[in-house]
Amino acid sequence: MFNQILPEAYFDCLSIAHKLDNFLDGFEEKEIHLFAYFSAILFHYKGAPTANWGYKFTIDSDGYPHAKVLSDAIKNNEKNGYFEDTGSFLIITGRGTDEFNKFKKLPTNKKREKYLDAACSTSILIPYKETKEALLNDPGLKKEQQTNNQDWVTYSNEKLKEITTKIGAPSDELLLPAVSWVDYLLKQVHMEN
C-alpha cells in the first residue's frame, strides 16, 4: 500500500539526518523523532501554535516522542536510497544530502530549518549523550509517559520562556534558548539522581 509522505516530515527527516550524520557519523530512527520533537518545542516557544508544526507526537514504549509520519518518511528515504541502514544505525547517503540541499531552498522549509538547526546544534555545545538524556527527561514527555497517555503529547513553552527571560536571551535568537533548555533539563536530572 502506498503511503503519502507529509512534506514537513519528509524535509525534517532529511534535515535532522544530515545534521546528526555530520556530528555523529550516523543516527538512530528514534533520534530523528527526538530532535523533531525538540524543534517543535522551539517552534512553539517562538509563539507559533503547535498545530502549525504539521504533525504531532505520541510516546513510544522507550519514552521517545514518536510521529508515524516521520517513520513513514524515514522508510521512504531508505527505499529511495537517501538513508542507508548499516545494521546498527542509519546514515544519510550522498543522494540524501543532495535531496536535503535541494529542498532546504524552498521558502516553507527555510522557515522550518531554523528550528531544526537550533535543536540539533545543541549537540555541538553540550555533549550529545547529555543532550539526549536531557531531552528524554523533558517534563512534558515524563508526564505523558507516567500517565500512559496514548493520545498526542501536549507541550508547554512557559518554563522555557521563564528561563530565557531570566538570562536575557535575545528574542530573535534560538540557539541560546535551545542550549538553556537542555542545560535546565540536565540540572533537573542531576538533582533527581
mmCIF file of N, CA, C and O in Angstrom, residues 35 38 42 118-119 121-123 125-139 159-160 163-164 166-167 174-192:
data_model
loop_
_atom_site.group_PDB
_atom_site.id
_atom_site.type_symbol
_atom_site.label_atom_id
_atom_site.label_comp_id
_atom_site.label_asym_id
_atom_site.label_seq_id
_atom_site.Cartn_x
_atom_site.Cartn_y
_atom_site.Cartn_z
ATOM 1 N N PHE A 35 14.701 14.796 18.001
ATOM 2 C CA PHE A 35 15.108 16.150 17.615
ATOM 3 C C PHE A 35 14.000 16.881 16.845
ATOM 4 O O PHE A 35 13.938 18.112 16.882
ATOM 5 N N PHE A 38 11.985 18.241 19.715
ATOM 6 C CA PHE A 38 12.652 19.415 20.300
ATOM 7 C C PHE A 38 12.491 20.630 19.366
ATOM 8 O O PHE A 38 12.264 21.750 19.826
ATOM 9 N N LEU A 42 10.743 24.368 20.179
ATOM 10 C CA LEU A 42 11.327 25.677 19.861
ATOM 11 C C LEU A 42 10.383 26.486 18.969
ATOM 12 O O LEU A 42 10.274 27.707 19.105
ATOM 13 N N ALA A 118 18.649 24.831 15.259
ATOM 14 C CA ALA A 118 18.886 25.161 16.676
ATOM 15 C C ALA A 118 18.797 23.911 17.540
ATOM 16 O O ALA A 118 19.633 23.703 18.427
ATOM 17 N N ALA A 119 17.801 23.071 17.290
ATOM 18 C CA ALA A 119 17.635 21.854 18.088
ATOM 19 C C ALA A 119 18.850 20.933 17.953
ATOM 20 O O ALA A 119 19.377 20.431 18.949
ATOM 21 N N SER A 121 21.882 21.750 16.858
ATOM 22 C CA SER A 121 23.160 22.413 17.179
ATOM 23 C C SER A 121 23.499 22.351 18.666
ATOM 24 O O SER A 121 24.641 22.590 19.036
ATOM 25 N N THR A 122 22.541 22.035 19.516
ATOM 26 C CA THR A 122 22.853 21.913 20.939
ATOM 27 C C THR A 122 23.908 20.838 21.167
ATOM 28 O O THR A 122 24.677 20.920 22.111
ATOM 29 N N SER A 123 23.948 19.867 20.252
ATOM 30 C CA SER A 123 24.916 18.774 20.389
ATOM 31 C C SER A 123 26.346 19.236 20.166
ATOM 32 O O SER A 123 27.279 18.533 20.527
ATOM 33 N N LEU A 125 27.432 22.165 21.461
ATOM 34 C CA LEU A 125 27.805 22.885 22.673
ATOM 35 C C LEU A 125 27.708 22.027 23.935
ATOM 36 O O LEU A 125 28.373 22.292 24.922
ATOM 37 N N ILE A 126 26.834 21.035 23.909
ATOM 38 C CA ILE A 126 26.673 20.124 25.050
ATOM 39 C C ILE A 126 26.887 18.717 24.499
ATOM 40 O O ILE A 126 26.364 18.390 23.439
ATOM 41 N N PRO A 127 27.666 17.882 25.189
ATOM 42 C CA PRO A 127 27.906 16.533 24.656
ATOM 43 C C PRO A 127 26.599 15.836 24.257
ATOM 44 O O PRO A 127 25.590 15.943 24.954
ATOM 45 N N TYR A 128 26.650 15.140 23.136
ATOM 46 C CA TYR A 128 25.444 14.548 22.560
ATOM 47 C C TYR A 128 24.707 13.640 23.544
ATOM 48 O O TYR A 128 23.487 13.697 23.655
ATOM 49 N N LYS A 129 25.454 12.810 24.252
ATOM 50 C CA LYS A 129 24.833 11.864 25.193
ATOM 51 C C LYS A 129 24.042 12.620 26.259
ATOM 52 O O LYS A 129 22.934 12.214 26.625
ATOM 53 N N GLU A 130 24.604 13.731 26.738
ATOM 54 C CA GLU A 130 23.912 14.526 27.755
ATOM 55 C C GLU A 130 22.694 15.230 27.163
ATOM 56 O O GLU A 130 21.656 15.341 27.818
ATOM 57 N N THR A 131 22.818 15.714 25.933
ATOM 58 C CA THR A 131 21.684 16.358 25.255
ATOM 59 C C THR A 131 20.535 15.370 25.130
ATOM 60 O O THR A 131 19.382 15.682 25.444
ATOM 61 N N LYS A 132 20.851 14.177 24.690
ATOM 62 C CA LYS A 132 19.829 13.146 24.513
ATOM 63 C C LYS A 132 19.180 12.794 25.856
ATOM 64 O O LYS A 132 17.956 12.697 25.950
ATOM 65 N N GLU A 133 20.004 12.622 26.897
ATOM 66 C CA GLU A 133 19.485 12.308 28.227
ATOM 67 C C GLU A 133 18.558 13.420 28.718
ATOM 68 O O GLU A 133 17.482 13.158 29.259
ATOM 69 N N ALA A 134 18.972 14.665 28.502
ATOM 70 C CA ALA A 134 18.165 15.804 28.946
ATOM 71 C C ALA A 134 16.824 15.815 28.220
ATOM 72 O O ALA A 134 15.772 15.947 28.848
ATOM 73 N N LEU A 135 16.849 15.675 26.901
ATOM 74 C CA LEU A 135 15.609 15.748 26.123
ATOM 75 C C LEU A 135 14.652 14.610 26.475
ATOM 76 O O LEU A 135 13.442 14.794 26.468
ATOM 77 N N LEU A 136 15.195 13.447 26.795
ATOM 78 C CA LEU A 136 14.332 12.326 27.171
ATOM 79 C C LEU A 136 13.735 12.512 28.561
ATOM 80 O O LEU A 136 12.813 11.795 28.939
ATOM 81 N N ASN A 137 14.287 13.464 29.323
ATOM 82 C CA ASN A 137 13.742 13.768 30.645
ATOM 83 C C ASN A 137 12.940 15.064 30.633
ATOM 84 O O ASN A 137 12.719 15.655 31.690
ATOM 85 N N ASP A 138 12.514 15.493 29.467
ATOM 86 C CA ASP A 138 11.640 16.654 29.341
ATOM 87 C C ASP A 138 10.405 16.404 30.206
ATOM 88 O O ASP A 138 9.788 15.337 30.123
ATOM 89 N N PRO A 139 10.044 17.367 31.064
ATOM 90 C CA PRO A 139 8.901 17.132 31.964
ATOM 91 C C PRO A 139 7.611 16.810 31.215
ATOM 92 O O PRO A 139 6.787 16.046 31.716
ATOM 93 N N LYS A 159 7.976 27.270 30.873
ATOM 94 C CA LYS A 159 9.238 27.167 31.618
ATOM 95 C C LYS A 159 10.396 27.664 30.759
ATOM 96 O O LYS A 159 11.287 28.356 31.255
ATOM 97 N N LEU A 160 10.384 27.342 29.495
ATOM 98 C CA LEU A 160 11.455 27.801 28.606
ATOM 99 C C LEU A 160 11.436 29.325 28.507
ATOM 100 O O LEU A 160 12.486 29.972 28.550
ATOM 101 N N ILE A 163 12.960 30.746 31.671
ATOM 102 C CA ILE A 163 14.427 30.603 31.703
ATOM 103 C C ILE A 163 15.080 31.647 30.807
ATOM 104 O O ILE A 163 16.036 32.313 31.202
ATOM 105 N N THR A 164 14.571 31.805 29.592
ATOM 106 C CA THR A 164 15.220 32.738 28.655
ATOM 107 C C THR A 164 15.014 34.193 29.084
ATOM 108 O O THR A 164 15.876 35.029 28.813
ATOM 109 N N LYS A 166 14.972 35.134 32.246
ATOM 110 C CA LYS A 166 15.947 35.306 33.334
ATOM 111 C C LYS A 166 17.348 35.596 32.811
ATOM 112 O O LYS A 166 18.067 36.406 33.360
ATOM 113 N N ILE A 167 17.741 34.903 31.738
ATOM 114 C CA ILE A 167 19.105 35.083 31.231
ATOM 115 C C ILE A 167 19.189 36.202 30.196
ATOM 116 O O ILE A 167 20.272 36.523 29.729
ATOM 117 N N LEU A 174 17.592 31.572 18.605
ATOM 118 C CA LEU A 174 17.072 30.265 19.016
ATOM 119 C C LEU A 174 18.108 29.366 19.691
ATOM 120 O O LEU A 174 17.755 28.527 20.510
ATOM 121 N N LEU A 175 19.382 29.514 19.336
ATOM 122 C CA LEU A 175 20.382 28.589 19.881
ATOM 123 C C LEU A 175 20.523 28.750 21.395
ATOM 124 O O LEU A 175 20.580 27.751 22.121
ATOM 125 N N LEU A 176 20.578 29.984 21.882
ATOM 126 C CA LEU A 176 20.712 30.197 23.326
ATOM 127 C C LEU A 176 19.514 29.610 24.089
ATOM 128 O O LEU A 176 19.711 28.904 25.084
ATOM 129 N N PRO A 177 18.268 29.856 23.656
ATOM 130 C CA PRO A 177 17.146 29.190 24.332
ATOM 131 C C PRO A 177 17.240 27.659 24.261
ATOM 132 O O PRO A 177 16.937 26.979 25.239
ATOM 133 N N ALA A 178 17.672 27.130 23.130
ATOM 134 C CA ALA A 178 17.777 25.671 22.987
ATOM 135 C C ALA A 178 18.804 25.107 23.964
ATOM 136 O O ALA A 178 18.534 24.129 24.672
ATOM 137 N N VAL A 179 19.964 25.733 24.022
ATOM 138 C CA VAL A 179 21.022 25.264 24.930
ATOM 139 C C VAL A 179 20.584 25.455 26.385
ATOM 140 O O VAL A 179 20.815 24.588 27.232
ATOM 141 N N SER A 180 19.930 26.579 26.672
ATOM 142 C CA SER A 180 19.461 26.842 28.042
ATOM 143 C C SER A 180 18.448 25.798 28.486
ATOM 144 O O SER A 180 18.436 25.370 29.636
ATOM 145 N N TRP A 181 17.579 25.371 27.559
ATOM 146 C CA TRP A 181 16.578 24.361 27.879
ATOM 147 C C TRP A 181 17.249 23.020 28.180
ATOM 148 O O TRP A 181 16.924 22.349 29.174
ATOM 149 N N VAL A 182 18.212 22.628 27.365
ATOM 150 C CA VAL A 182 18.930 21.363 27.596
ATOM 151 C C VAL A 182 19.684 21.433 28.921
ATOM 152 O O VAL A 182 19.661 20.481 29.711
ATOM 153 N N ASP A 183 20.332 22.569 29.183
ATOM 154 C CA ASP A 183 21.062 22.748 30.439
ATOM 155 C C ASP A 183 20.109 22.656 31.639
ATOM 156 O O ASP A 183 20.420 21.997 32.637
ATOM 157 N N TYR A 184 18.952 23.290 31.538
ATOM 158 C CA TYR A 184 17.953 23.227 32.610
ATOM 159 C C TYR A 184 17.509 21.781 32.853
ATOM 160 O O TYR A 184 17.451 21.315 33.997
ATOM 161 N N LEU A 185 17.216 21.069 31.769
ATOM 162 C CA LEU A 185 16.770 19.680 31.914
ATOM 163 C C LEU A 185 17.852 18.812 32.540
ATOM 164 O O LEU A 185 17.565 17.954 33.382
ATOM 165 N N LEU A 186 19.120 19.053 32.156
ATOM 166 C CA LEU A 186 20.233 18.289 32.740
ATOM 167 C C LEU A 186 20.332 18.536 34.246
ATOM 168 O O LEU A 186 20.558 17.605 35.019
ATOM 169 N N LYS A 187 20.184 19.787 34.631
ATOM 170 C CA LYS A 187 20.243 20.094 36.078
ATOM 171 C C LYS A 187 19.116 19.388 36.823
ATOM 172 O O LYS A 187 19.317 18.903 37.934
ATOM 173 N N GLN A 188 17.949 19.316 36.216
ATOM 174 C CA GLN A 188 16.829 18.602 36.840
ATOM 175 C C GLN A 188 17.152 17.114 36.988
ATOM 176 O O GLN A 188 16.855 16.508 38.018
ATOM 177 N N VAL A 189 17.776 16.532 35.972
ATOM 178 C CA VAL A 189 18.153 15.108 36.022
ATOM 179 C C VAL A 189 19.160 14.881 37.146
ATOM 180 O O VAL A 189 19.026 13.944 37.933
ATOM 181 N N HIS A 190 20.173 15.752 37.249
ATOM 182 C CA HIS A 190 21.214 15.589 38.268
ATOM 183 C C HIS A 190 20.651 15.781 39.678
ATOM 184 O O HIS A 190 21.091 15.136 40.616
ATOM 185 N N MET A 191 19.658 16.677 39.816
ATOM 186 C CA MET A 191 19.037 16.886 41.135
ATOM 187 C C MET A 191 18.234 15.653 41.555
ATOM 188 O O MET A 191 18.152 15.334 42.733
ATOM 189 N N GLU A 192 17.646 14.949 40.582
ATOM 190 C CA GLU A 192 16.844 13.765 40.887
ATOM 191 C C GLU A 192 17.715 12.564 41.236
ATOM 192 O O GLU A 192 17.275 11.662 41.925
#
